[in-house]
Amino acid sequence: MKSELVTPSHLARKAVVYIRQSTPHQVVSNQESLRLQYALRQRARELGWREAAIDVIDADLGLSGASIAQRNGFKELVGRVGLSEVGLILSIDVTRLARNCTDWYPLLDICGLRGCLIADRDGVYDPGTPNGRLLLGLKGSISELELHTIRSRLTAGLLAKAERGELAVMLPIGLMRDPSGVVVKDPDMAVQGRLGLVFQLFLQLRSVAKVMRALNERDLELPRRDRYGDLCWTRATLAAVAAILKNPAYAGAFVYGRPRFRPPKREGALPQKAPRPMEEWRIVVKDRYPAYIDWPIYEKIRSVIRDNRAEYMRIKTRGAPRNGELLLHGIAWCARCGHKMYVRYKGGGEYVCNHLRTQEGQPTCQHIRAAHIDAAVGDAFLTALAPAELDALSRSRRVQQQTNNALRSSAERELERKRYTAALAERQFNRADPDNRLVASELERRWEAALNDVRAAEEALARQTPPKAITQVAISKELNDKVISLTGRLPPRYGVTRLSRMRIARRCCDVSSKRSFSTAVSATWPWLGSSGGEAP
């Protein structure tokens, strides 16, 4: 059927059929829509174009029309219109061309400037005329509104289900759904024990990296899911341990809206996912899953991980305790300007407040020798440690013993699992036809690898000596006898290293230091649960 808008100048140029479907699933399942779009070639022939002058652009199949990003076919179409190569654009509907007015109106402008027509199943339009632009503009606005309407209908039910905690989301390893859809713990006791060990180790070591190193030193692997969703065991990594510790599902909570999308940094790139702060999570429904830890412990773990990040400038955290001679690394603050004091070992250990110097170019606020401050804080700590509170070390020893027992139990389960894998490989090898060497050789190789894993697990278990039982009465008596003689640090045989002293100081106080214009130095520290102390 001819149209009065089609002129010889249009017929002298190309007719382009633009084809798009929003998702790969639609490309596979909605074949009728695809056939209707390819049939627009016949519509172009009816309008007067020769077969050789009709081109098809279908490079955007499976891509959404909400944005021009990644749509190379649409970009090609706009470029060819700008070069005056196209006399007619055919699409089954304007929603196929764009669902965003930001992309739609520039196409109308360039089509009106170059004299290119736009046609859909309802008719032919000239963007260069007021009536044509009005109709196409209304169609584009309705198309954009339709996208938001469809999205709101889809997300309304999803959010309602998420607010009840019934939305079926992907569960982490250690949790699974039974045939009725109820979330239960993984029946594999090795998986449950390894996840519990990760949380137990972190509560003692208080560092993701130390948990990772403790697992790898004992050849204890972490359960993971492969690309097909099957259980596999892999070497512990920093990211894997952090993912377990930060996942609220292990605390029994259903959480929706943890990540957020950041705008792409360059044109054509996809939006980047970034985690939201815990207080900005959209929906949190507690007690929906069987828990490995309770919610207060999960909050404590998150706060420790956040405080371990040494980002004073952005989030004012102290950082994890590091190896070094100075006791107050990361917890010393300047009483003059209120900023964090840094550690400097050059020329003798000292605490330096150079925040204003590095940020604003001002002179260094103050620098104080660390020996006097560390000694005063250490003495004050031992003075404040009343004999009635000395059972804390006994509790610490019991926690250490429980952790050692958990590590040994986990190593025993690891050995049991690898022995089962070796036995399974042996049974598979015995069932194979020995004359079929293509199969038998591969099964023999798997059996040999499984036996090597068993030997490695046995050696790792042998390296772990059974922990000695420690009674609270004996420790308390020995501590009461020795507490008076402490002169600045606990005896080394108690296992209190310099790094342990730093951890104790970080958990008990923050220190503010101030130097007067003379040589006098004063330091104050607030003890946890008391008024604190001060030393000249």
PDB file of C-alpha atoms in Angstrom, residues 121-409:
ATOM      1  CA  ARG A 121       2.337  -1.034  11.694  1.00  0.00           C
ATOM      2  CA  ASP A 122      -0.077   1.920  12.105  1.00  0.00           C
ATOM      3  CA  GLY A 123       1.258   4.153   9.345  1.00  0.00           C
ATOM      4  CA  VAL A 124       4.049   6.325   7.928  1.00  0.00           C
ATOM      5  CA  TYR A 125       5.164   9.532   9.670  1.00  0.00           C
ATOM      6  CA  ASP A 126       7.346  12.469   8.671  1.00  0.00           C
ATOM      7  CA  PRO A 127       9.320  13.752  11.704  1.00  0.00           C
ATOM      8  CA  GLY A 128       9.988  16.984   9.778  1.00  0.00           C
ATOM      9  CA  THR A 129       6.319  18.065   9.959  1.00  0.00           C
ATOM     10  CA  PRO A 130       4.512  19.287  13.105  1.00  0.00           C
ATOM     11  CA  ASN A 131       1.819  16.609  12.913  1.00  0.00           C
ATOM     12  CA  GLY A 132       4.292  13.800  12.360  1.00  0.00           C
ATOM     13  CA  ARG A 133       6.538  14.954  15.222  1.00  0.00           C
ATOM     14  CA  LEU A 134       3.496  15.329  17.515  1.00  0.00           C
ATOM     15  CA  LEU A 135       2.288  11.785  16.851  1.00  0.00           C
ATOM     16  CA  LEU A 136       5.759  10.271  17.123  1.00  0.00           C
ATOM     17  CA  GLY A 137       6.455  12.266  20.309  1.00  0.00           C
ATOM     18  CA  LEU A 138       3.251  10.960  21.906  1.00  0.00           C
ATOM     19  CA  LYS A 139       4.128   7.405  20.904  1.00  0.00           C
ATOM     20  CA  GLY A 140       7.591   7.784  22.423  1.00  0.00           C
ATOM     21  CA  SER A 141       6.206   9.223  25.689  1.00  0.00           C
ATOM     22  CA  ILE A 142       3.679   6.397  25.947  1.00  0.00           C
ATOM     23  CA  SER A 143       6.456   3.879  25.258  1.00  0.00           C
ATOM     24  CA  GLU A 144       8.599   5.284  28.068  1.00  0.00           C
ATOM     25  CA  LEU A 145       5.640   5.332  30.475  1.00  0.00           C
ATOM     26  CA  GLU A 146       4.771   1.776  29.517  1.00  0.00           C
ATOM     27  CA  LEU A 147       8.249   0.618  30.525  1.00  0.00           C
ATOM     28  CA  HIS A 148       7.869   2.120  34.001  1.00  0.00           C
ATOM     29  CA  THR A 149       4.343   0.679  34.307  1.00  0.00           C
ATOM     30  CA  ILE A 150       5.526  -2.825  33.447  1.00  0.00           C
ATOM     31  CA  ARG A 151       8.461  -2.518  35.840  1.00  0.00           C
ATOM     32  CA  SER A 152       6.278  -1.259  38.716  1.00  0.00           C
ATOM     33  CA  ARG A 153       3.798  -4.113  38.243  1.00  0.00           C
ATOM     34  CA  LEU A 154       6.576  -6.676  38.292  1.00  0.00           C
ATOM     35  CA  THR A 155       8.368  -5.233  41.326  1.00  0.00           C
ATOM     36  CA  ALA A 156       5.235  -4.597  43.421  1.00  0.00           C
ATOM     37  CA  GLY A 157       4.589  -8.299  43.936  1.00  0.00           C
ATOM     38  CA  LEU A 158       8.289  -9.009  44.369  1.00  0.00           C
ATOM     39  CA  LEU A 159       8.646  -6.405  47.132  1.00  0.00           C
ATOM     40  CA  ALA A 160       5.498  -7.600  48.891  1.00  0.00           C
ATOM     41  CA  LYS A 161       6.902 -11.110  48.978  1.00  0.00           C
ATOM     42  CA  ALA A 162      10.313  -9.835  50.100  1.00  0.00           C
ATOM     43  CA  GLU A 163       8.786  -7.900  53.016  1.00  0.00           C
ATOM     44  CA  ARG A 164       7.379 -11.191  54.320  1.00  0.00           C
ATOM     45  CA  GLY A 165      10.749 -12.889  53.807  1.00  0.00           C
ATOM     46  CA  GLU A 166       9.227 -15.405  51.389  1.00  0.00           C
ATOM     47  CA  LEU A 167      11.042 -14.328  48.235  1.00  0.00           C
ATOM     48  CA  ALA A 168      13.091 -17.233  46.881  1.00  0.00           C
ATOM     49  CA  VAL A 169      16.612 -15.851  46.522  1.00  0.00           C
ATOM     50  CA  MET A 170      19.861 -17.711  46.007  1.00  0.00           C
ATOM     51  CA  LEU A 171      21.027 -19.227  49.275  1.00  0.00           C
ATOM     52  CA  PRO A 172      24.684 -19.374  50.355  1.00  0.00           C
ATOM     53  CA  ILE A 173      26.499 -22.648  50.817  1.00  0.00           C
ATOM     54  CA  GLY A 174      25.346 -24.372  53.999  1.00  0.00           C
ATOM     55  CA  LEU A 175      21.664 -23.540  53.436  1.00  0.00           C
ATOM     56  CA  MET A 176      19.317 -25.282  51.023  1.00  0.00           C
ATOM     57  CA  ARG A 177      15.624 -25.750  50.275  1.00  0.00           C
ATOM     58  CA  ASP A 178      13.881 -29.057  50.807  1.00  0.00           C
ATOM     59  CA  PRO A 179      11.311 -30.311  48.263  1.00  0.00           C
ATOM     60  CA  SER A 180       8.562 -28.325  50.012  1.00  0.00           C
ATOM     61  CA  GLY A 181      10.518 -25.063  49.709  1.00  0.00           C
ATOM     62  CA  VAL A 182      11.477 -24.756  53.398  1.00  0.00           C
ATOM     63  CA  VAL A 183      15.032 -23.533  54.031  1.00  0.00           C
ATOM     64  CA  VAL A 184      17.105 -25.992  56.088  1.00  0.00           C
ATOM     65  CA  LYS A 185      20.773 -26.450  56.885  1.00  0.00           C
ATOM     66  CA  ASP A 186      22.873 -28.565  54.565  1.00  0.00           C
ATOM     67  CA  PRO A 187      22.734 -32.148  55.927  1.00  0.00           C
ATOM     68  CA  ASP A 188      26.482 -32.520  55.250  1.00  0.00           C
ATOM     69  CA  MET A 189      28.026 -32.194  58.718  1.00  0.00           C
ATOM     70  CA  ALA A 190      31.393 -31.341  57.170  1.00  0.00           C
ATOM     71  CA  VAL A 191      29.869 -28.232  55.603  1.00  0.00           C
ATOM     72  CA  GLN A 192      28.163 -27.216  58.842  1.00  0.00           C
ATOM     73  CA  GLY A 193      31.322 -27.775  60.869  1.00  0.00           C
ATOM     74  CA  ARG A 194      33.543 -25.816  58.484  1.00  0.00           C
ATOM     75  CA  LEU A 195      31.205 -22.795  58.457  1.00  0.00           C
ATOM     76  CA  GLY A 196      30.963 -22.868  62.246  1.00  0.00           C
ATOM     77  CA  LEU A 197      34.760 -23.028  62.422  1.00  0.00           C
ATOM     78  CA  VAL A 198      35.077 -19.899  60.258  1.00  0.00           C
ATOM     79  CA  PHE A 199      32.889 -17.896  62.648  1.00  0.00           C
ATOM     80  CA  GLN A 200      34.645 -19.313  65.713  1.00  0.00           C
ATOM     81  CA  LEU A 201      38.080 -18.481  64.351  1.00  0.00           C
ATOM     82  CA  PHE A 202      37.078 -14.925  63.503  1.00  0.00           C
ATOM     83  CA  LEU A 203      35.666 -14.252  66.955  1.00  0.00           C
ATOM     84  CA  GLN A 204      39.042 -15.277  68.355  1.00  0.00           C
ATOM     85  CA  LEU A 205      41.431 -13.859  65.731  1.00  0.00           C
ATOM     86  CA  ARG A 206      39.291 -10.806  64.776  1.00  0.00           C
ATOM     87  CA  SER A 207      40.764 -10.600  61.268  1.00  0.00           C
ATOM     88  CA  VAL A 208      39.595 -12.021  57.940  1.00  0.00           C
ATOM     89  CA  ALA A 209      43.162 -12.500  56.702  1.00  0.00           C
ATOM     90  CA  LYS A 210      44.170 -14.401  59.846  1.00  0.00           C
ATOM     91  CA  VAL A 211      41.196 -16.734  59.499  1.00  0.00           C
ATOM     92  CA  MET A 212      42.188 -17.415  55.901  1.00  0.00           C
ATOM     93  CA  ARG A 213      45.794 -18.120  56.898  1.00  0.00           C
ATOM     94  CA  ALA A 214      44.736 -20.359  59.818  1.00  0.00           C
ATOM     95  CA  LEU A 215      42.627 -22.497  57.490  1.00  0.00           C
ATOM     96  CA  ASN A 216      45.293 -22.766  54.803  1.00  0.00           C
ATOM     97  CA  GLU A 217      48.053 -23.605  57.287  1.00  0.00           C
ATOM     98  CA  ARG A 218      46.019 -26.643  58.338  1.00  0.00           C
ATOM     99  CA  ASP A 219      44.930 -27.519  54.766  1.00  0.00           C
ATOM    100  CA  LEU A 220      41.271 -26.982  55.643  1.00  0.00           C
ATOM    101  CA  GLU A 221      39.281 -26.155  52.521  1.00  0.00           C
ATOM    102  CA  LEU A 222      36.055 -24.166  52.313  1.00  0.00           C
ATOM    103  CA  PRO A 223      32.824 -25.486  50.777  1.00  0.00           C
ATOM    104  CA  ARG A 224      31.783 -23.633  47.623  1.00  0.00           C
ATOM    105  CA  ARG A 225      29.323 -24.040  44.773  1.00  0.00           C
ATOM    106  CA  ASP A 226      30.612 -24.479  41.257  1.00  0.00           C
ATOM    107  CA  ARG A 227      29.021 -22.962  38.164  1.00  0.00           C
ATOM    108  CA  TYR A 228      26.450 -25.763  38.077  1.00  0.00           C
ATOM    109  CA  GLY A 229      25.419 -25.343  41.729  1.00  0.00           C
ATOM    110  CA  ASP A 230      27.164 -28.514  42.942  1.00  0.00           C
ATOM    111  CA  LEU A 231      29.179 -28.686  46.159  1.00  0.00           C
ATOM    112  CA  CYS A 232      32.961 -28.469  45.806  1.00  0.00           C
ATOM    113  CA  TRP A 233      35.828 -27.813  48.219  1.00  0.00           C
ATOM    114  CA  THR A 234      38.440 -25.179  47.423  1.00  0.00           C
ATOM    115  CA  ARG A 235      41.337 -23.492  49.157  1.00  0.00           C
ATOM    116  CA  ALA A 236      40.332 -20.618  51.427  1.00  0.00           C
ATOM    117  CA  THR A 237      40.726 -17.145  49.973  1.00  0.00           C
ATOM    118  CA  LEU A 238      40.261 -13.712  51.486  1.00  0.00           C
ATOM    119  CA  ALA A 239      37.146 -13.060  49.410  1.00  0.00           C
ATOM    120  CA  ALA A 240      35.577 -16.432  50.280  1.00  0.00           C
ATOM    121  CA  VAL A 241      36.075 -15.969  54.032  1.00  0.00           C
ATOM    122  CA  ALA A 242      34.770 -12.390  53.907  1.00  0.00           C
ATOM    123  CA  ALA A 243      31.700 -13.497  51.923  1.00  0.00           C
ATOM    124  CA  ILE A 244      30.834 -16.045  54.618  1.00  0.00           C
ATOM    125  CA  LEU A 245      31.344 -13.625  57.488  1.00  0.00           C
ATOM    126  CA  LYS A 246      29.344 -10.806  55.869  1.00  0.00           C
ATOM    127  CA  ASN A 247      26.364 -12.859  54.674  1.00  0.00           C
ATOM    128  CA  PRO A 248      23.319 -12.161  56.915  1.00  0.00           C
ATOM    129  CA  ALA A 249      21.676 -15.450  55.891  1.00  0.00           C
ATOM    130  CA  TYR A 250      24.024 -17.272  58.289  1.00  0.00           C
ATOM    131  CA  ALA A 251      22.479 -15.167  61.102  1.00  0.00           C
ATOM    132  CA  GLY A 252      19.018 -16.373  60.049  1.00  0.00           C
ATOM    133  CA  ALA A 253      18.001 -13.098  58.355  1.00  0.00           C
ATOM    134  CA  PHE A 254      16.431 -12.574  54.952  1.00  0.00           C
ATOM    135  CA  VAL A 255      17.839  -9.395  53.413  1.00  0.00           C
ATOM    136  CA  TYR A 256      16.758  -7.754  50.177  1.00  0.00           C
ATOM    137  CA  GLY A 257      18.469  -4.722  48.659  1.00  0.00           C
ATOM    138  CA  ARG A 258      22.042  -5.198  49.870  1.00  0.00           C
ATOM    139  CA  PRO A 259      23.781  -3.970  46.681  1.00  0.00           C
ATOM    140  CA  ARG A 260      23.171  -0.750  44.817  1.00  0.00           C
ATOM    141  CA  PHE A 261      23.961   0.212  41.265  1.00  0.00           C
ATOM    142  CA  ARG A 262      26.420   3.001  40.570  1.00  0.00           C
ATOM    143  CA  PRO A 263      26.345   4.934  37.292  1.00  0.00           C
ATOM    144  CA  PRO A 264      28.894   3.686  34.748  1.00  0.00           C
ATOM    145  CA  LYS A 265      32.198   5.554  34.729  1.00  0.00           C
ATOM    146  CA  ARG A 266      32.382   5.628  30.948  1.00  0.00           C
ATOM    147  CA  GLU A 267      29.841   5.776  28.175  1.00  0.00           C
ATOM    148  CA  GLY A 268      28.566   2.405  27.045  1.00  0.00           C
ATOM    149  CA  ALA A 269      29.640   0.570  30.210  1.00  0.00           C
ATOM    150  CA  LEU A 270      27.194  -1.288  32.419  1.00  0.00           C
ATOM    151  CA  PRO A 271      26.248   0.018  35.898  1.00  0.00           C
ATOM    152  CA  GLN A 272      28.497  -1.318  38.642  1.00  0.00           C
ATOM    153  CA  LYS A 273      27.240  -3.090  41.747  1.00  0.00           C
ATOM    154  CA  ALA A 274      28.393  -1.743  45.100  1.00  0.00           C
ATOM    155  CA  PRO A 275      27.439  -2.903  48.619  1.00  0.00           C
ATOM    156  CA  ARG A 276      25.179  -0.686  50.689  1.00  0.00           C
ATOM    157  CA  PRO A 277      25.960   0.119  54.318  1.00  0.00           C
ATOM    158  CA  MET A 278      24.138  -2.152  56.737  1.00  0.00           C
ATOM    159  CA  GLU A 279      21.809   0.619  57.917  1.00  0.00           C
ATOM    160  CA  GLU A 280      20.672   1.257  54.320  1.00  0.00           C
ATOM    161  CA  TRP A 281      19.545  -2.294  53.532  1.00  0.00           C
ATOM    162  CA  ARG A 282      16.075  -2.090  52.064  1.00  0.00           C
ATOM    163  CA  ILE A 283      14.352  -5.070  53.711  1.00  0.00           C
ATOM    164  CA  VAL A 284      15.576  -7.109  56.696  1.00  0.00           C
ATOM    165  CA  VAL A 285      13.448  -9.954  58.062  1.00  0.00           C
ATOM    166  CA  LYS A 286      15.106 -11.771  60.954  1.00  0.00           C
ATOM    167  CA  ASP A 287      14.620 -15.384  62.021  1.00  0.00           C
ATOM    168  CA  ARG A 288      13.656 -16.633  58.557  1.00  0.00           C
ATOM    169  CA  TYR A 289      16.452 -19.189  58.098  1.00  0.00           C
ATOM    170  CA  PRO A 290      18.131 -21.688  60.431  1.00  0.00           C
ATOM    171  CA  ALA A 291      21.018 -19.708  61.915  1.00  0.00           C
ATOM    172  CA  TYR A 292      24.681 -20.566  62.351  1.00  0.00           C
ATOM    173  CA  ILE A 293      25.173 -17.502  64.576  1.00  0.00           C
ATOM    174  CA  ASP A 294      22.740 -15.128  66.252  1.00  0.00           C
ATOM    175  CA  TRP A 295      22.116 -11.561  65.070  1.00  0.00           C
ATOM    176  CA  PRO A 296      24.107  -9.704  67.814  1.00  0.00           C
ATOM    177  CA  ILE A 297      27.196 -11.771  66.975  1.00  0.00           C
ATOM    178  CA  TYR A 298      26.694 -10.990  63.287  1.00  0.00           C
ATOM    179  CA  GLU A 299      26.526  -7.262  64.046  1.00  0.00           C
ATOM    180  CA  LYS A 300      29.677  -7.589  66.141  1.00  0.00           C
ATOM    181  CA  ILE A 301      31.475  -9.332  63.263  1.00  0.00           C
ATOM    182  CA  ARG A 302      30.436  -6.602  60.823  1.00  0.00           C
ATOM    183  CA  SER A 303      31.617  -3.866  63.185  1.00  0.00           C
ATOM    184  CA  VAL A 304      34.998  -5.571  63.698  1.00  0.00           C
ATOM    185  CA  ILE A 305      35.505  -5.994  59.949  1.00  0.00           C
ATOM    186  CA  ARG A 306      34.606  -2.351  59.378  1.00  0.00           C
ATOM    187  CA  ASP A 307      36.934  -1.161  62.145  1.00  0.00           C
ATOM    188  CA  ASN A 308      39.782  -3.267  60.716  1.00  0.00           C
ATOM    189  CA  ARG A 309      39.799  -1.139  57.572  1.00  0.00           C
ATOM    190  CA  ALA A 310      42.488   1.500  57.981  1.00  0.00           C
ATOM    191  CA  GLU A 311      40.510   4.333  56.364  1.00  0.00           C
ATOM    192  CA  TYR A 312      40.634   7.172  58.847  1.00  0.00           C
ATOM    193  CA  MET A 313      40.068   9.867  56.222  1.00  0.00           C
ATOM    194  CA  ARG A 314      36.809   8.379  54.905  1.00  0.00           C
ATOM    195  CA  ILE A 315      35.151   6.340  57.652  1.00  0.00           C
ATOM    196  CA  LYS A 316      37.293   7.193  60.714  1.00  0.00           C
ATOM    197  CA  THR A 317      38.272   3.581  61.487  1.00  0.00           C
ATOM    198  CA  ARG A 318      41.343   2.472  63.406  1.00  0.00           C
ATOM    199  CA  GLY A 319      42.593  -0.440  61.308  1.00  0.00           C
ATOM    200  CA  ALA A 320      43.659  -3.912  62.393  1.00  0.00           C
ATOM    201  CA  PRO A 321      46.526  -4.253  64.913  1.00  0.00           C
ATOM    202  CA  ARG A 322      49.837  -4.628  63.087  1.00  0.00           C
ATOM    203  CA  ASN A 323      53.238  -5.989  63.992  1.00  0.00           C
ATOM    204  CA  GLY A 324      55.409  -3.338  65.539  1.00  0.00           C
ATOM    205  CA  GLU A 325      57.023  -2.145  68.750  1.00  0.00           C
ATOM    206  CA  LEU A 326      54.524   0.560  69.648  1.00  0.00           C
ATOM    207  CA  LEU A 327      51.519  -0.376  71.736  1.00  0.00           C
ATOM    208  CA  LEU A 328      48.958   2.244  70.686  1.00  0.00           C
ATOM    209  CA  HIS A 329      49.146   1.988  66.917  1.00  0.00           C
ATOM    210  CA  GLY A 330      45.810   3.123  65.484  1.00  0.00           C
ATOM    211  CA  ILE A 331      44.217   4.224  68.799  1.00  0.00           C
ATOM    212  CA  ALA A 332      46.267   7.308  69.698  1.00  0.00           C
ATOM    213  CA  TRP A 333      44.500  10.632  69.068  1.00  0.00           C
ATOM    214  CA  CYS A 334      45.747  14.166  69.302  1.00  0.00           C
ATOM    215  CA  ALA A 335      44.230  16.115  72.223  1.00  0.00           C
ATOM    216  CA  ARG A 336      44.975  19.405  70.437  1.00  0.00           C
ATOM    217  CA  CYS A 337      43.311  19.004  67.039  1.00  0.00           C
ATOM    218  CA  GLY A 338      41.372  15.769  67.588  1.00  0.00           C
ATOM    219  CA  HIS A 339      42.860  13.896  64.634  1.00  0.00           C
ATOM    220  CA  LYS A 340      44.449  10.474  64.574  1.00  0.00           C
ATOM    221  CA  MET A 341      48.133  10.183  65.450  1.00  0.00           C
ATOM    222  CA  TYR A 342      50.347   8.032  63.245  1.00  0.00           C
ATOM    223  CA  VAL A 343      53.313   5.849  64.146  1.00  0.00           C
ATOM    224  CA  ARG A 344      56.845   6.724  63.108  1.00  0.00           C
ATOM    225  CA  TYR A 345      59.789   4.436  63.863  1.00  0.00           C
ATOM    226  CA  LYS A 346      62.520   6.499  62.218  1.00  0.00           C
ATOM    227  CA  GLY A 347      64.765   7.983  64.869  1.00  0.00           C
ATOM    228  CA  GLY A 348      63.047   6.028  67.660  1.00  0.00           C
ATOM    229  CA  GLY A 349      59.386   5.185  68.115  1.00  0.00           C
ATOM    230  CA  GLU A 350      57.047   8.147  68.436  1.00  0.00           C
ATOM    231  CA  TYR A 351      53.432   9.163  67.795  1.00  0.00           C
ATOM    232  CA  VAL A 352      53.058  11.952  65.248  1.00  0.00           C
ATOM    233  CA  CYS A 353      50.032  14.150  64.460  1.00  0.00           C
ATOM    234  CA  ASN A 354      50.666  15.233  60.879  1.00  0.00           C
ATOM    235  CA  HIS A 355      47.075  15.271  59.605  1.00  0.00           C
ATOM    236  CA  LEU A 356      46.911  19.046  59.230  1.00  0.00           C
ATOM    237  CA  ARG A 357      50.323  19.039  57.543  1.00  0.00           C
ATOM    238  CA  THR A 358      49.381  16.452  54.909  1.00  0.00           C
ATOM    239  CA  GLN A 359      45.882  17.809  54.261  1.00  0.00           C
ATOM    240  CA  GLU A 360      46.260  21.563  54.632  1.00  0.00           C
ATOM    241  CA  GLY A 361      49.996  22.234  54.492  1.00  0.00           C
ATOM    242  CA  GLN A 362      50.155  23.483  58.090  1.00  0.00           C
ATOM    243  CA  PRO A 363      53.030  22.704  60.469  1.00  0.00           C
ATOM    244  CA  THR A 364      53.062  19.356  62.275  1.00  0.00           C
ATOM    245  CA  CYS A 365      50.768  19.568  65.283  1.00  0.00           C
ATOM    246  CA  GLN A 366      52.894  17.527  67.709  1.00  0.00           C
ATOM    247  CA  HIS A 367      55.086  14.450  67.988  1.00  0.00           C
ATOM    248  CA  ILE A 368      55.605  12.526  71.216  1.00  0.00           C
ATOM    249  CA  ARG A 369      58.073   9.814  72.157  1.00  0.00           C
ATOM    250  CA  ALA A 370      56.240   6.520  72.560  1.00  0.00           C
ATOM    251  CA  ALA A 371      58.268   4.897  75.342  1.00  0.00           C
ATOM    252  CA  HIS A 372      56.828   7.035  78.144  1.00  0.00           C
ATOM    253  CA  ILE A 373      53.249   6.820  76.856  1.00  0.00           C
ATOM    254  CA  ASP A 374      53.350   3.037  76.305  1.00  0.00           C
ATOM    255  CA  ALA A 375      54.819   2.426  79.745  1.00  0.00           C
ATOM    256  CA  ALA A 376      52.191   4.618  81.447  1.00  0.00           C
ATOM    257  CA  VAL A 377      49.297   2.988  79.640  1.00  0.00           C
ATOM    258  CA  GLY A 378      50.682  -0.519  80.319  1.00  0.00           C
ATOM    259  CA  ASP A 379      51.126   0.199  84.030  1.00  0.00           C
ATOM    260  CA  ALA A 380      47.648   1.715  84.273  1.00  0.00           C
ATOM    261  CA  PHE A 381      46.145  -1.289  82.539  1.00  0.00           C
ATOM    262  CA  LEU A 382      47.766  -3.748  84.927  1.00  0.00           C
ATOM    263  CA  THR A 383      46.700  -1.618  87.889  1.00  0.00           C
ATOM    264  CA  ALA A 384      43.116  -1.561  86.664  1.00  0.00           C
ATOM    265  CA  LEU A 385      43.146  -5.330  86.177  1.00  0.00           C
ATOM    266  CA  ALA A 386      41.664  -6.359  89.544  1.00  0.00           C
ATOM    267  CA  PRO A 387      42.149  -9.943  90.779  1.00  0.00           C
ATOM    268  CA  ALA A 388      38.393 -10.470  90.526  1.00  0.00           C
ATOM    269  CA  GLU A 389      38.678  -9.947  86.777  1.00  0.00           C
ATOM    270  CA  LEU A 390      41.581 -12.320  86.236  1.00  0.00           C
ATOM    271  CA  ASP A 391      39.218 -15.113  85.250  1.00  0.00           C
ATOM    272  CA  ALA A 392      39.168 -13.368  81.836  1.00  0.00           C
ATOM    273  CA  LEU A 393      42.448 -15.083  80.982  1.00  0.00           C
ATOM    274  CA  SER A 394      41.010 -18.401  82.095  1.00  0.00           C
ATOM    275  CA  ARG A 395      38.011 -17.850  79.841  1.00  0.00           C
ATOM    276  CA  SER A 396      40.399 -16.935  77.034  1.00  0.00           C
ATOM    277  CA  ARG A 397      42.313 -20.166  77.558  1.00  0.00           C
ATOM    278  CA  ARG A 398      39.080 -22.158  77.462  1.00  0.00           C
ATOM    279  CA  VAL A 399      38.075 -20.409  74.236  1.00  0.00           C
ATOM    280  CA  GLN A 400      41.481 -21.242  72.779  1.00  0.00           C
ATOM    281  CA  GLN A 401      41.039 -24.862  73.820  1.00  0.00           C
ATOM    282  CA  GLN A 402      37.586 -24.973  72.200  1.00  0.00           C
ATOM    283  CA  THR A 403      39.024 -23.483  69.009  1.00  0.00           C
ATOM    284  CA  ASN A 404      41.824 -26.050  68.942  1.00  0.00           C
ATOM    285  CA  ASN A 405      39.277 -28.816  69.436  1.00  0.00           C
ATOM    286  CA  ALA A 406      37.171 -27.397  66.603  1.00  0.00           C
ATOM    287  CA  LEU A 407      40.212 -27.219  64.325  1.00  0.00           C
ATOM    288  CA  ARG A 408      41.141 -30.811  65.078  1.00  0.00           C
ATOM    289  CA  SER A 409      37.557 -31.971  64.617  1.00  0.00           C
TER     290      SER A 409
END
